[in-house]
Amino acid sequence: MRRVISFALLAACALLLWGDQARAGFLLVSDGDGGGGPYINLIMREVRVSPIRAHVGDVIRVDMVIEDQSDVTNFKGDLDITANGRKVAGKWIHNEFGGQGERVHRETIQWDTRGVSPGEYMIRADFYVWGDASPFDNYLDVKEPLLLLPKGAAFPSGEPAGGSAIIRDSRYKASGGRQEGGIKSSREY
C-alpha cells in the first residue's frame, strides 16, 4: 500500500511539474471577443495563376495576397498549392512582424511542371496556421482550369500559351493605407 501511495504522489508531482510543458503545444485561441488567448486570423484574399495555358515543363507562377488580422507577433505555417487535390508546390513561411492586424502579405510560389501529365488542373492556394480563428477563409480555388498540353502541341482555338486567371475574395478591397510585407520565406519544397 505504501508503494501505491508513493507512486501516486510521484505521478502527481510529475504531472504538476511537466504538465505545462505537455500542454505547451496547445495554444488557447481567442474568437475575437478579447479573451482566451492570442487572436490568429489569416485570410487568403487573392490568387493569380499564370500562365493559365502552358506546356508540360513550363513553370507556373502562383501569386497570392494574404491578409493578416492577427494580434500574434510570431506565427508559422504552410502555404500550399494543389492541382486537382494533389499538393504540387509549397513553402513554409514565418511572419516576422505582428501584433497590429490589418497587414497584407504577398507571396509567390512556382510550380515546375516537368514530368506532369497533360490535362486540365484546378488550382487551390491554401495557407494553414494551427489555431486560426476562421480556417474556412484560408484558401481560394481558381475557377478557370490550368490547361497543360504536351510540349509543342497547339492550344485549342489557336490561342497562344500564356494568360492568367485570378480569383479574389469578394470581401477584399485593396487600399493604399494597409501595411505591406511581413512574411519571410524560409524554404520551398
GROMACS .gro file of N, CA and C in nm, residues 5-126:
model
  366
    5ILE      N    1   0.084   0.448  -0.274
    5ILE     CA    2   0.072   0.589  -0.236
    5ILE      C    3   0.195   0.668  -0.285
    6SER      N    4   0.313   0.609  -0.271
    6SER     CA    5   0.436   0.675  -0.317
    6SER      C    6   0.432   0.695  -0.468
    7PHE      N    7   0.387   0.592  -0.539
    7PHE     CA    8   0.378   0.603  -0.684
    7PHE      C    9   0.277   0.710  -0.725
    8ALA      N   10   0.163   0.716  -0.657
    8ALA     CA   11   0.060   0.816  -0.687
    8ALA      C   12   0.112   0.957  -0.662
    9LEU      N   13   0.185   0.977  -0.553
    9LEU     CA   14   0.243   1.108  -0.524
    9LEU      C   15   0.348   1.146  -0.628
   10LEU      N   16   0.430   1.051  -0.667
   10LEU     CA   17   0.532   1.075  -0.769
   10LEU      C   18   0.466   1.112  -0.903
   11ALA      N   19   0.363   1.040  -0.940
   11ALA     CA   20   0.291   1.069  -1.064
   11ALA      C   21   0.226   1.207  -1.058
   12ALA      N   22   0.166   1.243  -0.946
   12ALA     CA   23   0.103   1.375  -0.931
   12ALA      C   24   0.207   1.486  -0.942
   13CYS      N   25   0.323   1.467  -0.879
   13CYS     CA   26   0.430   1.567  -0.888
   13CYS      C   27   0.480   1.581  -1.032
   14ALA      N   28   0.495   1.470  -1.100
   14ALA     CA   29   0.541   1.474  -1.239
   14ALA      C   30   0.441   1.549  -1.325
   15LEU      N   31   0.312   1.526  -1.306
   15LEU     CA   32   0.212   1.596  -1.384
   15LEU      C   33   0.213   1.746  -1.352
   16LEU      N   34   0.230   1.781  -1.226
   16LEU     CA   35   0.234   1.922  -1.190
   16LEU      C   36   0.357   1.992  -1.247
   17LEU      N   37   0.472   1.923  -1.241
   17LEU     CA   38   0.596   1.985  -1.288
   17LEU      C   39   0.604   1.992  -1.440
   18TRP      N   40   0.564   1.887  -1.508
   18TRP     CA   41   0.578   1.882  -1.653
   18TRP      C   42   0.448   1.900  -1.727
   19GLY      N   43   0.341   1.922  -1.659
   19GLY     CA   44   0.210   1.940  -1.722
   19GLY      C   45   0.207   2.059  -1.816
   20ASP      N   46   0.268   2.170  -1.775
   20ASP     CA   47   0.270   2.289  -1.861
   20ASP      C   48   0.348   2.263  -1.988
   21GLN      N   49   0.455   2.185  -1.979
   21GLN     CA   50   0.532   2.154  -2.099
   21GLN      C   51   0.451   2.066  -2.193
   22ALA      N   52   0.377   1.974  -2.139
   22ALA     CA   53   0.296   1.887  -2.223
   22ALA      C   54   0.184   1.967  -2.289
   23ARG      N   55   0.134   2.068  -2.219
   23ARG     CA   56   0.025   2.148  -2.271
   23ARG      C   57   0.074   2.261  -2.362
   24ALA      N   58   0.204   2.286  -2.366
   24ALA     CA   59   0.259   2.400  -2.439
   24ALA      C   60   0.229   2.395  -2.588
   25GLY      N   61   0.210   2.279  -2.644
   25GLY     CA   62   0.179   2.269  -2.786
   25GLY      C   63   0.038   2.313  -2.818
   26PHE      N   64  -0.046   2.330  -2.718
   26PHE     CA   65  -0.183   2.370  -2.739
   26PHE      C   66  -0.198   2.517  -2.704
   27LEU      N   67  -0.238   2.596  -2.802
   27LEU     CA   68  -0.250   2.739  -2.787
   27LEU      C   69  -0.396   2.774  -2.769
   28LEU      N   70  -0.429   2.844  -2.663
   28LEU     CA   71  -0.564   2.892  -2.648
   28LEU      C   72  -0.584   3.005  -2.747
   29VAL      N   73  -0.683   2.993  -2.831
   29VAL     CA   74  -0.705   3.092  -2.935
   29VAL      C   75  -0.834   3.165  -2.908
   30SER      N   76  -0.829   3.295  -2.920
   30SER     CA   77  -0.946   3.378  -2.898
   30SER      C   78  -1.034   3.377  -3.021
   31ASP      N   79  -1.163   3.391  -3.001
   31ASP     CA   80  -1.254   3.404  -3.114
   31ASP      C   81  -1.280   3.551  -3.146
   32GLY      N   82  -1.197   3.638  -3.089
   32GLY     CA   83  -1.207   3.780  -3.119
   32GLY      C   84  -1.283   3.858  -3.015
   33ASP      N   85  -1.329   3.792  -2.908
   33ASP     CA   86  -1.406   3.863  -2.807
   33ASP      C   87  -1.320   3.921  -2.696
   34GLY      N   88  -1.188   3.914  -2.712
   34GLY     CA   89  -1.098   3.974  -2.613
   34GLY      C   90  -1.049   3.879  -2.507
   35GLY      N   91  -1.095   3.756  -2.507
   35GLY     CA   92  -1.050   3.662  -2.405
   35GLY      C   93  -1.007   3.532  -2.466
   36GLY      N   94  -0.933   3.453  -2.391
   36GLY     CA   95  -0.899   3.320  -2.437
   36GLY      C   96  -0.763   3.306  -2.499
   37GLY      N   97  -0.690   3.411  -2.518
   37GLY     CA   98  -0.556   3.396  -2.574
   37GLY      C   99  -0.537   3.480  -2.698
   38PRO      N  100  -0.427   3.457  -2.767
   38PRO     CA  101  -0.399   3.537  -2.887
   38PRO      C  102  -0.500   3.510  -2.997
   39TYR      N  103  -0.524   3.611  -3.077
   39TYR     CA  104  -0.618   3.601  -3.186
   39TYR      C  105  -0.541   3.582  -3.316
   40ILE      N  106  -0.564   3.469  -3.385
   40ILE     CA  107  -0.497   3.439  -3.512
   40ILE      C  108  -0.604   3.436  -3.619
   41ASN      N  109  -0.589   3.522  -3.721
   41ASN     CA  110  -0.685   3.522  -3.831
   41ASN      C  111  -0.614   3.563  -3.959
   42LEU      N  112  -0.590   3.466  -4.046
   42LEU     CA  113  -0.529   3.490  -4.176
   42LEU      C  114  -0.634   3.462  -4.283
   43ILE      N  115  -0.638   3.547  -4.386
   43ILE     CA  116  -0.741   3.536  -4.488
   43ILE      C  117  -0.673   3.541  -4.625
   44MET      N  118  -0.698   3.438  -4.707
   44MET     CA  119  -0.648   3.436  -4.844
   44MET      C  120  -0.740   3.529  -4.924
   45ARG      N  121  -0.686   3.640  -4.972
   45ARG     CA  122  -0.768   3.742  -5.038
   45ARG      C  123  -0.764   3.733  -5.191
   46GLU      N  124  -0.652   3.686  -5.247
   46GLU     CA  125  -0.640   3.684  -5.392
   46GLU      C  126  -0.541   3.578  -5.436
   47VAL      N  127  -0.571   3.512  -5.548
   47VAL     CA  128  -0.480   3.414  -5.608
   47VAL      C  129  -0.478   3.440  -5.758
   48ARG      N  130  -0.358   3.449  -5.813
   48ARG     CA  131  -0.341   3.468  -5.958
   48ARG      C  132  -0.249   3.357  -6.008
   49VAL      N  133  -0.293   3.287  -6.114
   49VAL     CA  134  -0.216   3.179  -6.175
   49VAL      C  135  -0.177   3.222  -6.316
   50SER      N  136  -0.047   3.214  -6.347
   50SER     CA  137  -0.002   3.246  -6.482
   50SER      C  138   0.122   3.162  -6.515
   51PRO      N  139   0.131   3.111  -6.635
   51PRO     CA  140   0.031   3.115  -6.740
   51PRO      C  141  -0.082   3.015  -6.712
   52ILE      N  142  -0.198   3.043  -6.765
   52ILE     CA  143  -0.312   2.953  -6.746
   52ILE      C  144  -0.320   2.852  -6.862
   53ARG      N  145  -0.249   2.881  -6.971
   53ARG     CA  146  -0.232   2.787  -7.082
   53ARG      C  147  -0.083   2.763  -7.097
   54ALA      N  148  -0.039   2.639  -7.074
   54ALA     CA  149   0.105   2.611  -7.073
   54ALA      C  150   0.132   2.472  -7.129
   55HIS      N  151   0.260   2.446  -7.150
   55HIS     CA  152   0.304   2.314  -7.193
   55HIS      C  153   0.374   2.244  -7.078
   56VAL      N  154   0.375   2.112  -7.080
   56VAL     CA  155   0.447   2.034  -6.979
   56VAL      C  156   0.593   2.080  -6.980
   57GLY      N  157   0.646   2.106  -6.863
   57GLY     CA  158   0.782   2.156  -6.849
   57GLY      C  159   0.789   2.304  -6.820
   58ASP      N  160   0.679   2.377  -6.845
   58ASP     CA  161   0.675   2.520  -6.812
   58ASP      C  162   0.663   2.538  -6.661
   59VAL      N  163   0.702   2.652  -6.614
   59VAL     CA  164   0.687   2.687  -6.472
   59VAL      C  165   0.562   2.771  -6.457
   60ILE      N  166   0.475   2.729  -6.367
   60ILE     CA  167   0.351   2.801  -6.338
   60ILE      C  168   0.375   2.887  -6.214
   61ARG      N  169   0.340   3.012  -6.224
   61ARG     CA  170   0.358   3.107  -6.114
   61ARG      C  171   0.223   3.130  -6.046
   62VAL      N  172   0.222   3.118  -5.914
   62VAL     CA  173   0.100   3.142  -5.837
   62VAL      C  174   0.131   3.254  -5.738
   63ASP      N  175   0.065   3.369  -5.758
   63ASP     CA  176   0.081   3.485  -5.670
   63ASP      C  177  -0.039   3.493  -5.578
   64MET      N  178  -0.013   3.519  -5.451
   64MET     CA  179  -0.119   3.524  -5.351
   64MET      C  180  -0.112   3.652  -5.269
   65VAL      N  181  -0.229   3.696  -5.224
   65VAL     CA  182  -0.239   3.807  -5.129
   65VAL      C  183  -0.306   3.749  -5.005
   66ILE      N  184  -0.236   3.761  -4.891
   66ILE     CA  185  -0.287   3.708  -4.765
   66ILE      C  186  -0.301   3.824  -4.668
   67GLU      N  187  -0.420   3.839  -4.611
   67GLU     CA  188  -0.442   3.944  -4.513
   67GLU      C  189  -0.426   3.884  -4.373
   68ASP      N  190  -0.353   3.955  -4.290
   68ASP     CA  191  -0.326   3.911  -4.153
   68ASP      C  192  -0.400   4.004  -4.058
   69GLN      N  193  -0.503   3.953  -3.992
   69GLN     CA  194  -0.578   4.031  -3.894
   69GLN      C  195  -0.546   3.985  -3.752
   70SER      N  196  -0.434   3.917  -3.736
   70SER     CA  197  -0.396   3.860  -3.607
   70SER      C  198  -0.339   3.964  -3.513
   71ASP      N  199  -0.339   3.929  -3.386
   71ASP     CA  200  -0.265   4.011  -3.289
   71ASP      C  201  -0.142   3.935  -3.240
   72VAL      N  202  -0.108   3.828  -3.312
   72VAL     CA  203   0.006   3.745  -3.275
   72VAL      C  204   0.132   3.803  -3.339
   73THR      N  205   0.240   3.807  -3.263
   73THR     CA  206   0.363   3.866  -3.314
   73THR      C  207   0.450   3.766  -3.388
   74ASN      N  208   0.418   3.638  -3.383
   74ASN     CA  209   0.504   3.540  -3.446
   74ASN      C  210   0.423   3.414  -3.475
   75PHE      N  211   0.400   3.385  -3.602
   75PHE     CA  212   0.334   3.260  -3.638
   75PHE      C  213   0.405   3.198  -3.756
   76LYS      N  214   0.386   3.069  -3.770
   76LYS     CA  215   0.447   2.993  -3.879
   76LYS      C  216   0.338   2.908  -3.942
   77GLY      N  217   0.354   2.878  -4.072
   77GLY     CA  218   0.253   2.796  -4.135
   77GLY      C  219   0.295   2.745  -4.271
   78ASP      N  220   0.210   2.660  -4.327
   78ASP     CA  221   0.233   2.600  -4.458
   78ASP      C  222   0.150   2.672  -4.562
   79LEU      N  223   0.214   2.715  -4.668
   79LEU     CA  224   0.146   2.773  -4.783
   79LEU      C  225   0.158   2.671  -4.895
   80ASP      N  226   0.045   2.613  -4.937
   80ASP     CA  227   0.046   2.503  -5.034
   80ASP      C  228  -0.033   2.537  -5.158
   81ILE      N  229   0.014   2.482  -5.270
   81ILE     CA  230  -0.058   2.488  -5.396
   81ILE      C  231  -0.096   2.346  -5.432
   82THR      N  232  -0.226   2.325  -5.459
   82THR     CA  233  -0.271   2.193  -5.501
   82THR      C  234  -0.329   2.202  -5.642
   83ALA      N  235  -0.311   2.097  -5.718
   83ALA     CA  236  -0.368   2.085  -5.852
   83ALA      C  237  -0.451   1.958  -5.853
   84ASN      N  238  -0.580   1.973  -5.874
   84ASN     CA  239  -0.675   1.860  -5.870
   84ASN      C  240  -0.664   1.785  -5.737
   85GLY      N  241  -0.646   1.859  -5.629
   85GLY     CA  242  -0.643   1.800  -5.495
   85GLY      C  243  -0.509   1.742  -5.453
   86ARG      N  244  -0.408   1.747  -5.539
   86ARG     CA  245  -0.276   1.692  -5.506
   86ARG      C  246  -0.178   1.807  -5.486
   87LYS      N  247  -0.104   1.803  -5.376
   87LYS     CA  248  -0.007   1.909  -5.349
   87LYS      C  249   0.104   1.903  -5.453
   88VAL      N  250   0.130   2.019  -5.518
   88VAL     CA  251   0.232   2.025  -5.621
   88VAL      C  252   0.346   2.120  -5.586
   89ALA      N  253   0.321   2.213  -5.496
   89ALA     CA  254   0.425   2.309  -5.456
   89ALA      C  255   0.384   2.371  -5.323
   90GLY      N  256   0.483   2.425  -5.254
   90GLY     CA  257   0.452   2.490  -5.127
   90GLY      C  258   0.575   2.547  -5.062
   91LYS      N  259   0.553   2.620  -4.956
   91LYS     CA  260   0.663   2.671  -4.875
   91LYS      C  261   0.617   2.688  -4.731
   92TRP      N  262   0.714   2.681  -4.645
   92TRP     CA  263   0.695   2.706  -4.503
   92TRP      C  264   0.722   2.853  -4.484
   93ILE      N  265   0.628   2.927  -4.427
   93ILE     CA  266   0.651   3.069  -4.410
   93ILE      C  267   0.644   3.108  -4.263
   94HIS      N  268   0.707   3.218  -4.235
   94HIS     CA  269   0.722   3.267  -4.099
   94HIS      C  270   0.693   3.417  -4.098
   95ASN      N  271   0.600   3.460  -4.015
   95ASN     CA  272   0.566   3.600  -4.004
   95ASN      C  273   0.666   3.667  -3.912
   96GLU      N  274   0.737   3.766  -3.961
   96GLU     CA  275   0.837   3.833  -3.878
   96GLU      C  276   0.786   3.960  -3.814
   97PHE      N  277   0.670   4.008  -3.854
   97PHE     CA  278   0.608   4.122  -3.789
   97PHE      C  279   0.487   4.072  -3.714
   98GLY      N  280   0.407   4.155  -3.659
   98GLY     CA  281   0.284   4.108  -3.599
   98GLY      C  282   0.235   4.197  -3.488
   99GLY      N  283   0.117   4.163  -3.441
   99GLY     CA  284   0.058   4.232  -3.329
   99GLY      C  285  -0.022   4.355  -3.366
  100GLN      N  286  -0.032   4.390  -3.494
  100GLN     CA  287  -0.103   4.511  -3.532
  100GLN      C  288  -0.233   4.482  -3.606
  101GLY      N  289  -0.242   4.373  -3.673
  101GLY     CA  290  -0.360   4.342  -3.753
  101GLY      C  291  -0.364   4.425  -3.880
  102GLU      N  292  -0.452   4.384  -3.974
  102GLU     CA  293  -0.473   4.458  -4.098
  102GLU      C  294  -0.347   4.473  -4.183
  103ARG      N  295  -0.264   4.369  -4.190
  103ARG     CA  296  -0.146   4.371  -4.277
  103ARG      C  297  -0.174   4.283  -4.399
  104VAL      N  298  -0.117   4.322  -4.511
  104VAL     CA  299  -0.135   4.246  -4.635
  104VAL      C  300   0.001   4.193  -4.677
  105HIS      N  301   0.009   4.062  -4.697
  105HIS     CA  302   0.134   3.995  -4.737
  105HIS      C  303   0.116   3.943  -4.880
  106ARG      N  304   0.222   3.948  -4.956
  106ARG     CA  305   0.221   3.894  -5.092
  106ARG      C  306   0.324   3.781  -5.097
  107GLU      N  307   0.282   3.670  -5.151
  107GLU     CA  308   0.369   3.553  -5.164
  107GLU      C  309   0.358   3.498  -5.305
  108THR      N  310   0.466   3.437  -5.352
  108THR     CA  311   0.468   3.373  -5.483
  108THR      C  312   0.528   3.234  -5.469
  109ILE      N  313   0.464   3.139  -5.533
  109ILE     CA  314   0.517   3.002  -5.539
  109ILE      C  315   0.521   2.963  -5.686
  110GLN      N  316   0.628   2.894  -5.726
  110GLN     CA  317   0.639   2.847  -5.863
  110GLN      C  318   0.629   2.695  -5.866
  111TRP      N  319   0.553   2.645  -5.963
  111TRP     CA  320   0.533   2.502  -5.981
  111TRP      C  321   0.598   2.461  -6.113
  112ASP      N  322   0.700   2.379  -6.103
  112ASP     CA  323   0.768   2.326  -6.221
  112ASP      C  324   0.690   2.204  -6.269
  113THR      N  325   0.639   2.210  -6.390
  113THR     CA  326   0.551   2.104  -6.440
  113THR      C  327   0.624   1.993  -6.515
  114ARG      N  328   0.757   1.989  -6.505
  114ARG     CA  329   0.829   1.878  -6.570
  114ARG      C  330   0.778   1.746  -6.513
  115GLY      N  331   0.746   1.653  -6.600
  115GLY     CA  332   0.701   1.521  -6.557
  115GLY      C  333   0.554   1.512  -6.522
  116VAL      N  334   0.480   1.621  -6.534
  116VAL     CA  335   0.337   1.622  -6.502
  116VAL      C  336   0.259   1.580  -6.626
  117SER      N  337   0.153   1.505  -6.607
  117SER     CA  338   0.069   1.461  -6.718
  117SER      C  339  -0.008   1.579  -6.776
  118PRO      N  340  -0.024   1.584  -6.909
  118PRO     CA  341  -0.106   1.688  -6.970
  118PRO      C  342  -0.251   1.674  -6.923
  119GLY      N  343  -0.321   1.785  -6.922
  119GLY     CA  344  -0.462   1.785  -6.882
  119GLY      C  345  -0.504   1.918  -6.824
  120GLU      N  346  -0.625   1.919  -6.768
  120GLU     CA  347  -0.676   2.039  -6.702
  120GLU      C  348  -0.658   2.022  -6.552
  121TYR      N  349  -0.613   2.128  -6.487
  121TYR     CA  350  -0.585   2.124  -6.345
  121TYR      C  351  -0.655   2.239  -6.274
  122MET      N  352  -0.731   2.205  -6.171
  122MET     CA  353  -0.795   2.306  -6.086
  122MET      C  354  -0.695   2.340  -5.975
  123ILE      N  355  -0.665   2.468  -5.960
  123ILE     CA  356  -0.562   2.515  -5.867
  123ILE      C  357  -0.625   2.571  -5.741
  124ARG      N  358  -0.567   2.535  -5.627
  124ARG     CA  359  -0.608   2.589  -5.496
  124ARG      C  360  -0.483   2.638  -5.425
  125ALA      N  361  -0.493   2.756  -5.366
  125ALA     CA  362  -0.388   2.809  -5.279
  125ALA      C  363  -0.443   2.804  -5.137
  126ASP      N  364  -0.364   2.747  -5.046
  126ASP     CA  365  -0.411   2.723  -4.910
  126ASP      C  366  -0.302   2.758  -4.810
   0.00000   0.00000   0.00000
